[in-house]
Coordinates of C-alpha atoms and ligand atoms in Angstrom, one line a residue:
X145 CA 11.6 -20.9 -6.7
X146 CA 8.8 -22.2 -8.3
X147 CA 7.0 -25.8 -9.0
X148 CA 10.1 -28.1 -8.7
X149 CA 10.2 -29.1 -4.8
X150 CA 6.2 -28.9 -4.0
X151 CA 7.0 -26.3 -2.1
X152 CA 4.1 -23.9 -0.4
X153 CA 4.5 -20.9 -2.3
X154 CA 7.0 -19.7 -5.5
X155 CA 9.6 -16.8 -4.5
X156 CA 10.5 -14.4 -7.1
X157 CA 13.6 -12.2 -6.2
X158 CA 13.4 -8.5 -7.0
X159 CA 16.8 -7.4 -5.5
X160 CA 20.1 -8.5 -3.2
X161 CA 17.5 -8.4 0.1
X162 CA 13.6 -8.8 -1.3
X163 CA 11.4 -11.2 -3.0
X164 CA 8.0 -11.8 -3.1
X165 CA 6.1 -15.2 -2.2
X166 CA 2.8 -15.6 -4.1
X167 CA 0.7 -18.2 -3.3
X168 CA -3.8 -19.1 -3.6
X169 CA -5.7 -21.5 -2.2
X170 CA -9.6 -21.9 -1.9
X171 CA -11.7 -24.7 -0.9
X172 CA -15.7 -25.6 -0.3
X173 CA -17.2 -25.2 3.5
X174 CA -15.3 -27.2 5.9
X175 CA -17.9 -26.2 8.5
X176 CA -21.1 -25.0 9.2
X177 CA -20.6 -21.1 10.3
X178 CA -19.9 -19.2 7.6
X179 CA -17.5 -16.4 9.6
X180 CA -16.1 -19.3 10.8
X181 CA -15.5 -20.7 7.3
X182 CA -14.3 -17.6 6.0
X183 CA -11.3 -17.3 8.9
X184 CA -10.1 -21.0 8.6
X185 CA -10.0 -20.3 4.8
X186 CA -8.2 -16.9 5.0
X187 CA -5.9 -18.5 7.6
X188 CA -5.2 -21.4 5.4
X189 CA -3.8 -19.2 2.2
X190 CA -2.2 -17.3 4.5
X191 CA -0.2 -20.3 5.9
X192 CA 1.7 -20.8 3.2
X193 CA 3.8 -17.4 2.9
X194 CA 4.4 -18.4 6.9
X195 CA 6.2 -21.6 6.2
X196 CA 8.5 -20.1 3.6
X197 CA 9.1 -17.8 6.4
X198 CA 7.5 -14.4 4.9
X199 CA 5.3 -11.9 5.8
X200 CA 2.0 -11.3 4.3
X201 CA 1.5 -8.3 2.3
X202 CA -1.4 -7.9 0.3
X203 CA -4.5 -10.4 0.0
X204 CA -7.1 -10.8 -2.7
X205 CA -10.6 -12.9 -2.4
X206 CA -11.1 -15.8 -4.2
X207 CA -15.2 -16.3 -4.2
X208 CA -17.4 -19.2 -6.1
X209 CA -21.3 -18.7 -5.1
X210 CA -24.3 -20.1 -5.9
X211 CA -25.8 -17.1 -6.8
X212 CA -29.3 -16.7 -6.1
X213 CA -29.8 -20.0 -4.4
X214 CA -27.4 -19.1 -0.9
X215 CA -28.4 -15.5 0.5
X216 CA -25.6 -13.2 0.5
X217 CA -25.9 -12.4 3.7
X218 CA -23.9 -15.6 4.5
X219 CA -21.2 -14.8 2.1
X220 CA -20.9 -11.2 3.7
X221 CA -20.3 -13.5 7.1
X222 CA -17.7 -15.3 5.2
X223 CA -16.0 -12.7 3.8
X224 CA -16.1 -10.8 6.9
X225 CA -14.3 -14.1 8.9
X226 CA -11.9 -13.7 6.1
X227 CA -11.3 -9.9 6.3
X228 CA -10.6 -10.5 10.5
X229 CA -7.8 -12.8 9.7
X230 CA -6.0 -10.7 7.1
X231 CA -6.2 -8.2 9.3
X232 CA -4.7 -10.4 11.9
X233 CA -2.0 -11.2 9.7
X234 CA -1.1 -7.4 9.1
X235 CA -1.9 -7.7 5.7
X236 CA -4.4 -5.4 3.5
X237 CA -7.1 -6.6 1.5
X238 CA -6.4 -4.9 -1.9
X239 CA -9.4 -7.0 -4.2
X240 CA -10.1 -10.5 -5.7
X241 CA -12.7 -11.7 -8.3
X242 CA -16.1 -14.0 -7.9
X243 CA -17.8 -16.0 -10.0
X244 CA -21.1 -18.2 -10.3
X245 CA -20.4 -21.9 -8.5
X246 CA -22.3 -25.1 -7.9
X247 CA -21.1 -24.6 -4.4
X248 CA -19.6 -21.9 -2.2
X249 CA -16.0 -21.5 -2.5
X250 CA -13.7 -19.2 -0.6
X251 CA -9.7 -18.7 -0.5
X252 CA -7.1 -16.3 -1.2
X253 CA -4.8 -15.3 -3.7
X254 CA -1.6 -14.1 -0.9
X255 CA 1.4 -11.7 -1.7
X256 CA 4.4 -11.6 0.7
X257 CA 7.8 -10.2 1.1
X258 CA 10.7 -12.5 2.0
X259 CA 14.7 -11.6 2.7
X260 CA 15.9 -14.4 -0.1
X261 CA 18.8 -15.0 2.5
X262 CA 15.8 -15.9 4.9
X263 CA 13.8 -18.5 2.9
X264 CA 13.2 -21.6 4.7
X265 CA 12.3 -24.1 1.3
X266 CA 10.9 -28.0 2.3
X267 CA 13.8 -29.1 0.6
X268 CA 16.4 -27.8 2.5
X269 CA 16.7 -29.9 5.5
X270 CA 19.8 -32.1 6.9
X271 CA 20.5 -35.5 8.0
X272 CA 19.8 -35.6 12.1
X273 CA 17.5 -32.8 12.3
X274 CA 14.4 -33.1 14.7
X275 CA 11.0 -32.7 13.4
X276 CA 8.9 -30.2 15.4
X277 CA 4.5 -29.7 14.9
X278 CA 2.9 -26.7 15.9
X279 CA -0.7 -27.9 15.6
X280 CA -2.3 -31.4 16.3
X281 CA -4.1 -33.8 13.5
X282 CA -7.3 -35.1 12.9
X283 CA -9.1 -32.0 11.4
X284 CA -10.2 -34.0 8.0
X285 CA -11.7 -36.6 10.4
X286 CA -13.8 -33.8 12.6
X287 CA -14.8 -32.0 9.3
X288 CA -16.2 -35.2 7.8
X289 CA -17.8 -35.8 11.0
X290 CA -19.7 -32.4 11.0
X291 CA -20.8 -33.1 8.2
X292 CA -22.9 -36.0 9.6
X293 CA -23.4 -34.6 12.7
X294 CA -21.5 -37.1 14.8
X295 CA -19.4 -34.6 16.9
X296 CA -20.2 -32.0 19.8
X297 CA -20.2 -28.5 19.7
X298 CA -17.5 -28.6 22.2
X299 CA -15.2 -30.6 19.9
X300 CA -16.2 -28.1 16.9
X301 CA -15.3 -25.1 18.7
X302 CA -11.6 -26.6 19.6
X303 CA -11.3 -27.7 15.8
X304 CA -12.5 -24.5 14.2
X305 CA -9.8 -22.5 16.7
X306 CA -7.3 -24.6 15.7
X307 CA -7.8 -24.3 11.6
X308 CA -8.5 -20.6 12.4
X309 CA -5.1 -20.0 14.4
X310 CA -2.7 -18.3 12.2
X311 CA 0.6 -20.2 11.4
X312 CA 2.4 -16.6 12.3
X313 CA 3.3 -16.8 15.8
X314 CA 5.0 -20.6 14.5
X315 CA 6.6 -19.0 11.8
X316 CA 8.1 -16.1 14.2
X317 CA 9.3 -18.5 16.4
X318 CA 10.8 -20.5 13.3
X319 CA 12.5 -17.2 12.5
X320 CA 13.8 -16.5 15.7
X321 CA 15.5 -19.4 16.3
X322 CA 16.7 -20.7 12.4
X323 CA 15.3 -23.4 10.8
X324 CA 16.8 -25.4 7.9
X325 CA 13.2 -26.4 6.3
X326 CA 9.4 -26.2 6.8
X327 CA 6.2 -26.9 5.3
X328 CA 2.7 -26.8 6.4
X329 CA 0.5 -29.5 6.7
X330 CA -2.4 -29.3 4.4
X331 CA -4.4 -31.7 2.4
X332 CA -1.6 -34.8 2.0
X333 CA -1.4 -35.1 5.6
X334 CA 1.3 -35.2 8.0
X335 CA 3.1 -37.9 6.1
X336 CA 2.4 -37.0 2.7
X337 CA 3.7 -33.1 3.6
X338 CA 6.7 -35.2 5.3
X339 CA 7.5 -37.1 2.3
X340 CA 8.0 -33.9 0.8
X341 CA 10.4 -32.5 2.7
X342 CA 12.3 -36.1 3.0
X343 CA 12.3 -36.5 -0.7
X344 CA 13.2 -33.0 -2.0
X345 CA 15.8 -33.0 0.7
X346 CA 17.4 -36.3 0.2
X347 CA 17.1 -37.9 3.9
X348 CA 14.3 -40.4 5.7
X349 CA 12.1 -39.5 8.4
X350 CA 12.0 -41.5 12.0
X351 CA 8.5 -40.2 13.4
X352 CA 7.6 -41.7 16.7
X353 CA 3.7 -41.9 16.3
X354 CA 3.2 -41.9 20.5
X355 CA 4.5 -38.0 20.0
X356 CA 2.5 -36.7 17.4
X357 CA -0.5 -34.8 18.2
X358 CA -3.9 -35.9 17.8
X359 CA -7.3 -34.3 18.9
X360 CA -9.0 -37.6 21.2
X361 CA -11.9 -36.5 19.7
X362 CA -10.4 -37.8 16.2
X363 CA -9.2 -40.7 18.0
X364 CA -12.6 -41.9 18.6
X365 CA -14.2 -41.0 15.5
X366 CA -11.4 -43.1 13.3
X367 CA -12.6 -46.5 15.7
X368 CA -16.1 -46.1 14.5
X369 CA -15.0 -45.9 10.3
X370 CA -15.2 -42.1 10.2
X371 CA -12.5 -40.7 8.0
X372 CA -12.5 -38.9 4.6
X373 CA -12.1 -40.2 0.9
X374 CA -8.9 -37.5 1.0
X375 CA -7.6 -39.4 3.7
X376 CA -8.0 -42.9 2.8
X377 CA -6.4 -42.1 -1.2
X378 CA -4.0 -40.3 1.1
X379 CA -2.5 -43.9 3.2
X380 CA -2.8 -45.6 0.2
X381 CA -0.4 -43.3 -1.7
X382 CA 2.2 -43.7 1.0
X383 CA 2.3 -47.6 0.5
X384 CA 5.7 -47.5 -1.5
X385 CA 7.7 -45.0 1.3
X386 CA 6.2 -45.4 4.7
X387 CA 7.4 -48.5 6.8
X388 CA 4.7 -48.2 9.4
X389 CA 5.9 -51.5 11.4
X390 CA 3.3 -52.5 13.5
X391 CA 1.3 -49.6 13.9
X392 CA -2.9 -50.3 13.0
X393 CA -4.8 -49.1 10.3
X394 CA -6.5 -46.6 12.5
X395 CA -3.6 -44.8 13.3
X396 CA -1.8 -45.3 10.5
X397 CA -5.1 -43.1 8.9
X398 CA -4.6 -40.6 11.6
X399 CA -1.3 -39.7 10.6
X400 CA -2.5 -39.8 7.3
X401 CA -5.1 -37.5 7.7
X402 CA -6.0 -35.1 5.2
X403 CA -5.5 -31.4 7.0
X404 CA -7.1 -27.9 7.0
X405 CA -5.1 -25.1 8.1
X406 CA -3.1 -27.6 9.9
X407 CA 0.5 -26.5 11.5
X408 CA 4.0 -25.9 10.5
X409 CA 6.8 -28.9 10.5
X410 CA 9.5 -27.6 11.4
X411 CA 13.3 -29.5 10.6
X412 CA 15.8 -28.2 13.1
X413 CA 19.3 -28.5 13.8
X414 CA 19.4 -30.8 17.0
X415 CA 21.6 -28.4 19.1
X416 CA 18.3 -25.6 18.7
X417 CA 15.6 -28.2 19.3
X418 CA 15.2 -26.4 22.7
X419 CA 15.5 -23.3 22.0
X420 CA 12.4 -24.0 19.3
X421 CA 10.7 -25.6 21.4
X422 CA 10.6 -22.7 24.2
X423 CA 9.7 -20.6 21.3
X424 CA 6.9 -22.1 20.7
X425 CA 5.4 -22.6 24.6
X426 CA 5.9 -18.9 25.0
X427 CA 3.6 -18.0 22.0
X428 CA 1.2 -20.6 22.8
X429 CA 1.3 -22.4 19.8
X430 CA -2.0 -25.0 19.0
X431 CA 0.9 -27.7 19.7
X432 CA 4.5 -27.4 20.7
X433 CA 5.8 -31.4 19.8
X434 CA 8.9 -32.7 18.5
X435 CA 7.3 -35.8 16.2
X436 CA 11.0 -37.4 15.2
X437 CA 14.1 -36.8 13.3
X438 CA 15.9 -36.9 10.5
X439 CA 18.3 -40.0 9.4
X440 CA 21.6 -39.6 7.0
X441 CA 20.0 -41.7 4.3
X442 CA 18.8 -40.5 1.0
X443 CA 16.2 -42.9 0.3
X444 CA 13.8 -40.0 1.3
X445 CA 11.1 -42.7 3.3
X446 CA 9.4 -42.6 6.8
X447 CA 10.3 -45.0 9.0
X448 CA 6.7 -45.4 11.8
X449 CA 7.7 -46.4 15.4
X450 CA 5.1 -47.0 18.4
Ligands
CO64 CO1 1.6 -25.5 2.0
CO65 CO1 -1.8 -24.7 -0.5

């Protein structure tokens, strides 16, 4: 599997019952703390072997750095917040590379393993299966709010344990009960992710906005203008296949909203919508909601209700 479906990572099949997933990502800060950083990073590159349903193997830093200007004692944190999660994850740490950077940078280049009878692609899923979300929105909003000092510690705490929670325990419960398709949602945002998945496998989306997951917090900043560039470009490229009724801008922009480390959407066949659901409670999941369904026409758009 490679680049043809957007999907999170490319598969590469070595025999009848193994592949490997590869997949890197690495962005800027997203928060103040660099340990903290380093973990939500870590977690993120990590999240996309989970949502093709593989396990981690081996993991390799990705490191841009102002050198001389930032002390290194803040990359060690970073690297260290990294480390923890990898470790978390079961994998090992084998190397990665640096280089000199206008600003820090910090990902992962992830290897995996993967049954290729087990992959769960975005592109897989069938008319009337119900969309599930394992962690709630609003994460580009908070980050964009740090970053001018508009939110509380409290609400920084919540957001960085969220982006630092590793998509595993979602994936495992994914696994468990059978899924047809996933994703993670990342930097297009709930919808953007969704159109994905509705496009590659030929169906549209019903997403009842009322269910999905939002951090109040989010809510509030959104009301007083507070939302990212990535989040605004990313509305305005869902114009063409999003039918968002009567919804307002404001929450049409939170369920655009550009994610970190954000959860796994999960398309399930409606007779194990339960069965995921419990799944998900009993490993505590960051959220355990089912967001919509999916309808038997290929046109591949979302359809918004209240
Ligand atoms: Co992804
Ligand atoms: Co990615």
């Amino acid at each position: 599997m490679g680049t043809e479906t957007a999907d999170d990572a490319g598969i590469y099949q070595l025999t009848d019952d193994l592949a490997v997933v590869q997949t890197a990502d690495l962005f800027p800060p997203v928060v103040d703390d660099p340990y903290s950083f380093g973990a939500i990073a870590a977690a993120n590159a990590l999240s996309d072997v989970y949502a093709m349903g593989g396990r981690p193997l081996t993991a390799m830093n990705l490191v841009g750095w102002p050198n001389g200007v930032i002390e290194y004692e803040h990359l060690g944190e970073v690297m260290r917040g990294g480390a923890e999660k990898i470790a978390e994850a079961g994998a090992t740490l084998v190397g990665g590379h640096s280089w000199d950077d206008a600003e820090p940078k910090y990902g992962l280049s992830v290897t995996g393993v993967i049954d290729p009878k087990k992959i769960v692609a975005n592109a897989t899923a069938q008319p009337g299966d119900e969309l599930v979300l394992t962690k709630p929105l609003g994460m580009g909003i908070i980050t964009t709010a740090i970053k001018s000092e508009l939110v509380s510690e409290q609400t920084i705490d919540q957001a960085v344990t969220i982006m630092a929670t590793l998509n595993a325990s979602a994936a495992e419960a994914m696994l468990e009960v059978g899924a047809h398709a996933a994703t993670d949602v990342t930097g297009f945002g709930l919808m953007g992710h969704l159109l994905e998945v509705t496009k590659g496998s030929h169906v549209t989306a019903e997403i009842s906005a009322g269910a999905v997951p939002v951090l109040e917090e989010a809510r509030a900043l959104v009301a007083q203008d507070v939302a990212p560039g990535g989040t605004h470009r990313n509305l305005q490229a869902l114009a063409a296949d999003v039918d968002f009724g009567s919804l307002s801008k404001n929450e049409q922009l939170l369920l655009a909203d550009a994610q970190t480390s954000g959860g796994l959407l999960i398309a399930v066949a409606p007779e194990k919508l339960d069965q995921l659901l419990e799944a998900l409670r009993k490993r505590e999941t960051p959220a355990v909601a089912h967001i919509g369904r999916l309808l038997d026409d290929p046109s591949g758009r979302i359809i918004v209700r209240p």
